[in-house]
Short mmCIF file of C-alpha atoms and ligand atoms in Angstrom, two decimals:
data_model
loop_
_atom_site.label_atom_id
_atom_site.label_comp_id
_atom_site.label_asym_id
_atom_site.label_seq_id
_atom_site.Cartn_x
_atom_site.Cartn_y
_atom_site.Cartn_z
CA MET A 1 -11.76 6.40 3.81
CA GLN A 2 -9.10 6.88 6.48
CA THR A 3 -10.18 6.75 10.10
CA VAL A 4 -8.78 8.88 12.92
CA LEU A 5 -9.46 7.89 16.51
CA ILE A 6 -9.63 10.93 18.81
CA VAL A 7 -8.84 10.13 22.44
CA GLU A 8 -9.61 13.26 24.41
CA ASP A 9 -11.78 14.06 27.44
CA GLU A 10 -12.42 17.78 26.78
CA ALA A 11 -15.78 17.80 25.01
CA ASP A 12 -15.32 21.22 23.36
CA LEU A 13 -11.98 20.25 21.89
CA VAL A 14 -13.41 16.91 20.73
CA SER A 15 -16.17 18.73 18.76
CA VAL A 16 -13.66 21.02 17.07
CA LEU A 17 -11.39 18.09 16.17
CA GLN A 18 -14.27 15.94 14.95
CA TYR A 19 -15.62 18.75 12.79
CA ASN A 20 -12.25 19.51 11.19
CA ILE A 21 -11.12 15.94 10.68
CA SER A 22 -14.44 15.03 9.05
CA GLY A 23 -14.06 18.19 6.96
CA SER A 24 -10.73 16.90 5.67
CA GLY A 25 -12.49 13.83 4.23
CA ARG A 26 -11.69 11.39 7.02
CA ARG A 27 -13.83 9.48 9.44
CA ALA A 28 -13.46 10.64 13.04
CA ILE A 29 -14.30 8.33 15.93
CA VAL A 30 -14.03 9.36 19.56
CA ALA A 31 -13.05 7.86 22.90
CA LEU A 32 -13.66 10.22 25.81
CA ARG A 33 -12.02 7.93 28.34
CA GLY A 34 -8.72 6.13 28.26
CA ALA A 35 -10.40 2.79 28.97
CA ASP A 36 -12.42 3.08 25.74
CA ALA A 37 -9.41 4.09 23.67
CA VAL A 38 -7.74 0.69 23.59
CA VAL A 39 -11.06 -1.10 22.98
CA GLN A 40 -11.91 1.21 20.06
CA ALA A 41 -8.41 0.97 18.63
CA ARG A 42 -8.62 -2.85 18.61
CA GLU A 43 -12.10 -2.88 17.16
CA HIS A 44 -11.69 -0.27 14.41
CA VAL A 45 -7.91 -0.36 13.82
CA PRO A 46 -7.86 3.33 12.76
CA ASP A 47 -5.22 4.80 10.46
CA LEU A 48 -4.08 7.23 13.13
CA ILE A 49 -4.72 7.99 16.80
CA LEU A 50 -4.81 11.46 18.30
CA LEU A 51 -3.99 10.72 21.89
CA ASP A 52 -4.34 13.20 24.73
CA LEU A 53 -1.63 12.80 27.34
CA MET A 54 -3.80 13.88 30.28
CA LEU A 55 -6.95 11.78 30.62
CA PRO A 56 -9.03 11.31 33.78
CA ASP A 57 -8.69 7.53 34.08
CA VAL A 58 -5.67 6.09 32.23
CA SER A 59 -2.77 8.28 31.06
CA GLY A 60 -1.98 8.67 27.39
CA VAL A 61 1.44 7.17 28.10
CA GLU A 62 -0.15 3.99 29.43
CA ILE A 63 -2.53 3.78 26.46
CA ALA A 64 0.36 4.16 24.04
CA ARG A 65 2.17 1.30 25.83
CA GLN A 66 -0.87 -0.96 25.61
CA LEU A 67 -1.30 -0.20 21.91
CA ARG A 68 2.36 -0.91 21.17
CA ALA A 69 2.23 -4.17 23.12
CA ASP A 70 -0.66 -5.60 21.06
CA PRO A 71 0.29 -6.88 17.59
CA ARG A 72 -3.07 -5.69 16.21
CA THR A 73 -2.32 -2.06 17.12
CA ALA A 74 1.48 -2.03 17.49
CA GLN A 75 2.01 -0.19 14.18
CA LEU A 76 -0.71 2.44 14.58
CA PRO A 77 0.65 5.97 14.16
CA ILE A 78 0.18 7.94 17.39
CA LEU A 79 0.04 11.72 17.44
CA MET A 80 0.18 12.82 21.07
CA LEU A 81 -1.57 15.93 22.38
CA SER A 82 0.38 17.32 25.30
CA ALA A 83 -0.33 20.22 27.62
CA ARG A 84 3.29 20.60 28.66
CA GLY A 85 6.45 20.97 26.65
CA GLY A 86 8.58 19.13 29.19
CA ASP A 87 7.44 15.58 28.41
CA ILE A 88 8.25 15.72 24.74
CA ASP A 89 11.49 13.76 24.83
CA ARG A 90 9.76 10.96 26.66
CA ILE A 91 6.71 11.03 24.39
CA VAL A 92 8.46 10.72 21.06
CA GLY A 93 11.35 8.76 22.51
CA PHE A 94 11.69 5.09 23.15
CA GLU A 95 9.73 5.12 26.40
CA VAL A 96 6.32 6.00 24.96
CA GLY A 97 6.91 5.70 21.23
CA ALA A 98 4.49 8.31 19.88
CA ASP A 99 5.23 9.19 16.26
CA ASP A 100 4.67 12.91 16.69
CA TYR A 101 3.14 15.39 19.14
CA VAL A 102 1.61 18.83 19.36
CA THR A 103 1.62 21.00 22.46
CA LYS A 104 -1.64 22.52 23.65
CA PRO A 105 -2.87 25.07 22.82
CA PHE A 106 -2.37 24.30 19.12
CA SER A 107 -3.92 25.69 15.97
CA VAL A 108 -6.27 23.25 14.25
CA ARG A 109 -4.62 24.04 10.93
CA GLU A 110 -1.24 23.02 12.32
CA LEU A 111 -2.71 19.81 13.73
CA LEU A 112 -4.34 18.89 10.39
CA LEU A 113 -1.00 19.40 8.63
CA ARG A 114 0.69 17.09 11.13
CA ILE A 115 -2.02 14.48 10.60
CA ASP A 116 -1.53 14.68 6.82
CA ALA A 117 2.23 14.35 7.18
CA LEU A 118 2.03 11.41 9.55
CA LEU A 119 -0.47 9.53 7.36
CA ARG A 120 1.73 10.12 4.29
CA ARG A 121 4.75 8.80 6.12
CA THR A 122 2.84 5.73 7.26
CA ARG A 123 1.51 4.93 3.79
CA ARG A 124 5.04 4.85 2.44
CA THR A 125 6.05 2.44 5.18
CA GLU A 126 3.06 0.24 4.39
CA ALA A 127 3.99 0.14 0.73
CA ARG A 128 7.31 -1.34 1.76
CA ALA A 129 5.58 -3.96 3.90
CA LEU A 130 4.41 -5.80 0.76
CA LEU A 131 6.13 -9.15 0.46
CA ARG A 132 6.59 -9.94 -3.22
CA PHE A 133 7.38 -12.99 -5.27
CA GLY A 134 6.88 -12.55 -9.01
CA ASP A 135 3.19 -11.84 -9.57
CA ILE A 136 2.37 -12.71 -5.96
CA ALA A 137 2.21 -9.96 -3.33
CA ILE A 138 1.30 -10.31 0.34
CA ASP A 139 0.24 -7.34 2.41
CA THR A 140 1.55 -8.67 5.71
CA GLU A 141 -0.06 -5.90 7.75
CA GLY A 142 -3.47 -6.15 6.14
CA HIS A 143 -3.40 -9.96 5.80
CA ARG A 144 -4.30 -9.91 2.12
CA ALA A 145 -2.80 -11.62 -0.90
CA PHE A 146 -2.69 -10.51 -4.53
CA VAL A 147 -1.75 -12.14 -7.82
CA GLY A 148 -1.00 -9.67 -10.59
CA GLY A 149 -2.69 -6.93 -8.54
CA GLU A 150 -5.95 -8.89 -8.13
CA GLU A 151 -6.84 -9.91 -4.60
CA VAL A 152 -7.04 -13.66 -3.93
CA ALA A 153 -9.21 -14.81 -1.03
CA LEU A 154 -6.97 -16.93 1.16
CA THR A 155 -7.71 -18.34 4.59
CA ARG A 156 -5.48 -17.30 7.47
CA LEU A 157 -3.56 -20.59 7.27
CA GLU A 158 -3.12 -20.46 3.51
CA LEU A 159 -1.80 -16.93 3.80
CA GLN A 160 0.61 -17.92 6.55
CA LEU A 161 1.78 -20.94 4.54
CA LEU A 162 2.44 -18.81 1.46
CA ARG A 163 4.20 -16.19 3.55
CA VAL A 164 6.52 -18.71 5.18
CA LEU A 165 7.42 -20.24 1.79
CA ILE A 166 8.18 -16.85 0.25
CA GLU A 167 10.15 -15.64 3.25
CA ARG A 168 12.27 -18.79 2.97
CA LYS A 169 12.39 -18.93 -0.81
CA GLY A 170 14.93 -21.28 -2.33
CA ARG A 171 14.97 -23.38 0.85
CA LEU A 172 13.20 -26.69 1.23
CA GLN A 173 10.56 -26.71 3.96
CA THR A 174 9.76 -30.15 5.33
CA ARG A 175 6.18 -30.95 6.23
CA ALA A 176 7.20 -31.22 9.87
CA ARG A 177 8.74 -27.76 9.76
CA LEU A 178 5.66 -26.27 8.11
CA LEU A 179 3.38 -27.95 10.63
CA GLU A 180 5.42 -26.42 13.40
CA ASP A 181 5.60 -22.92 11.97
CA VAL A 182 2.22 -22.56 10.28
CA TRP A 183 -0.09 -24.80 12.31
CA ARG A 184 1.80 -24.53 15.60
CA LEU A 185 1.71 -28.33 15.81
CA SER A 186 -1.85 -28.99 16.89
CA PRO A 187 -2.00 -32.71 17.76
CA GLU A 188 -4.96 -33.50 15.48
CA ILE A 189 -3.07 -32.32 12.47
CA THR A 190 -1.12 -34.62 10.18
CA SER A 191 1.29 -34.02 7.34
CA ARG A 192 -1.65 -34.66 4.96
CA THR A 193 -2.96 -31.30 6.08
CA VAL A 194 0.06 -29.59 4.56
CA ASP A 195 -0.51 -31.32 1.22
CA THR A 196 -4.19 -30.38 1.19
CA HIS A 197 -3.45 -26.74 1.91
CA ILE A 198 -0.66 -26.55 -0.64
CA ASN A 199 -2.98 -27.94 -3.31
CA ARG A 200 -5.72 -25.48 -2.47
CA LEU A 201 -3.21 -22.63 -2.42
CA ARG A 202 -1.92 -23.65 -5.87
CA GLN A 203 -5.45 -23.59 -7.26
CA LYS A 204 -6.23 -20.20 -5.80
CA LEU A 205 -3.00 -18.65 -7.07
CA GLY A 206 -3.68 -19.77 -10.66
CA ALA A 207 -0.62 -19.69 -12.92
CA ALA A 208 1.45 -18.13 -10.13
CA GLY A 209 0.80 -21.27 -8.06
CA ALA A 210 3.25 -23.23 -10.20
CA ALA A 211 6.02 -21.63 -8.16
CA LEU A 212 5.11 -23.91 -5.25
CA GLU A 213 7.34 -26.92 -5.87
CA THR A 214 6.82 -30.34 -4.34
CA VAL A 215 9.95 -32.12 -3.12
CA ARG A 216 8.56 -35.61 -3.18
CA GLY A 217 8.25 -37.32 0.17
CA VAL A 218 9.86 -34.43 2.01
CA GLY A 219 8.11 -31.10 1.70
CA TYR A 220 7.73 -27.94 -0.32
CA ARG A 221 9.74 -25.05 -1.64
CA ILE A 222 9.23 -21.86 -3.55
CA ALA A 223 11.97 -21.16 -6.11
CA GLU A 224 14.80 -18.77 -5.33
CA SER A 225 13.42 -16.33 -7.90
CA PRO A 226 10.18 -16.21 -9.93
CA ALA A 227 10.10 -17.98 -13.30
CA GLY A 228 11.22 -15.66 -16.08
CA ALA A 229 12.72 -13.15 -13.64
CA1 CA B 1 -7.22 16.03 28.76
#
């Protein structure tokens, strides 16, 4: 179920929005104050945020900036609710970076159509965010990995290791390089760690794991293109 976070201080409007968004088969969560908005967005990572421009504590513009600055929420679609027409260029422009806006007063029907459109647009973008190599697919946004469409439970490090190898396919990655880019060079970590993780990753990937080549004494590489492709 898709989740919409409503950030709005007018209680009457919040009830109407909640009622209608729930009625369209989505989960509606609410932040009445700007300070709660960022906390809720980080905790729930909703599919879309309805963000009122005029809030009593923090402005919608400032909230949008904070969301964009945090990698966890940087990609969240923002639909801004604005009382004035004059700010629109700023709102959807580079400065604030909202994806769309409606000007108050708006019809609920119109707003629901905009929500539908924005969620559709975002889903298409997400579909493109899949990193693929043969049967292996990584959802880089959702931090999930799949082999032949079946999800494989990988740890954060295993996922990062696989991602780096696929992004640099065809190129040899030395252990030192992998330690630097995947483990960020923690001092307690040795090149053995890379070997251990590669082995575990191979096991978890099943047949697709054969694509992870060992270059003896040096490092690892994933082939330029999948076998049989
Ligand atoms: Ca308001």
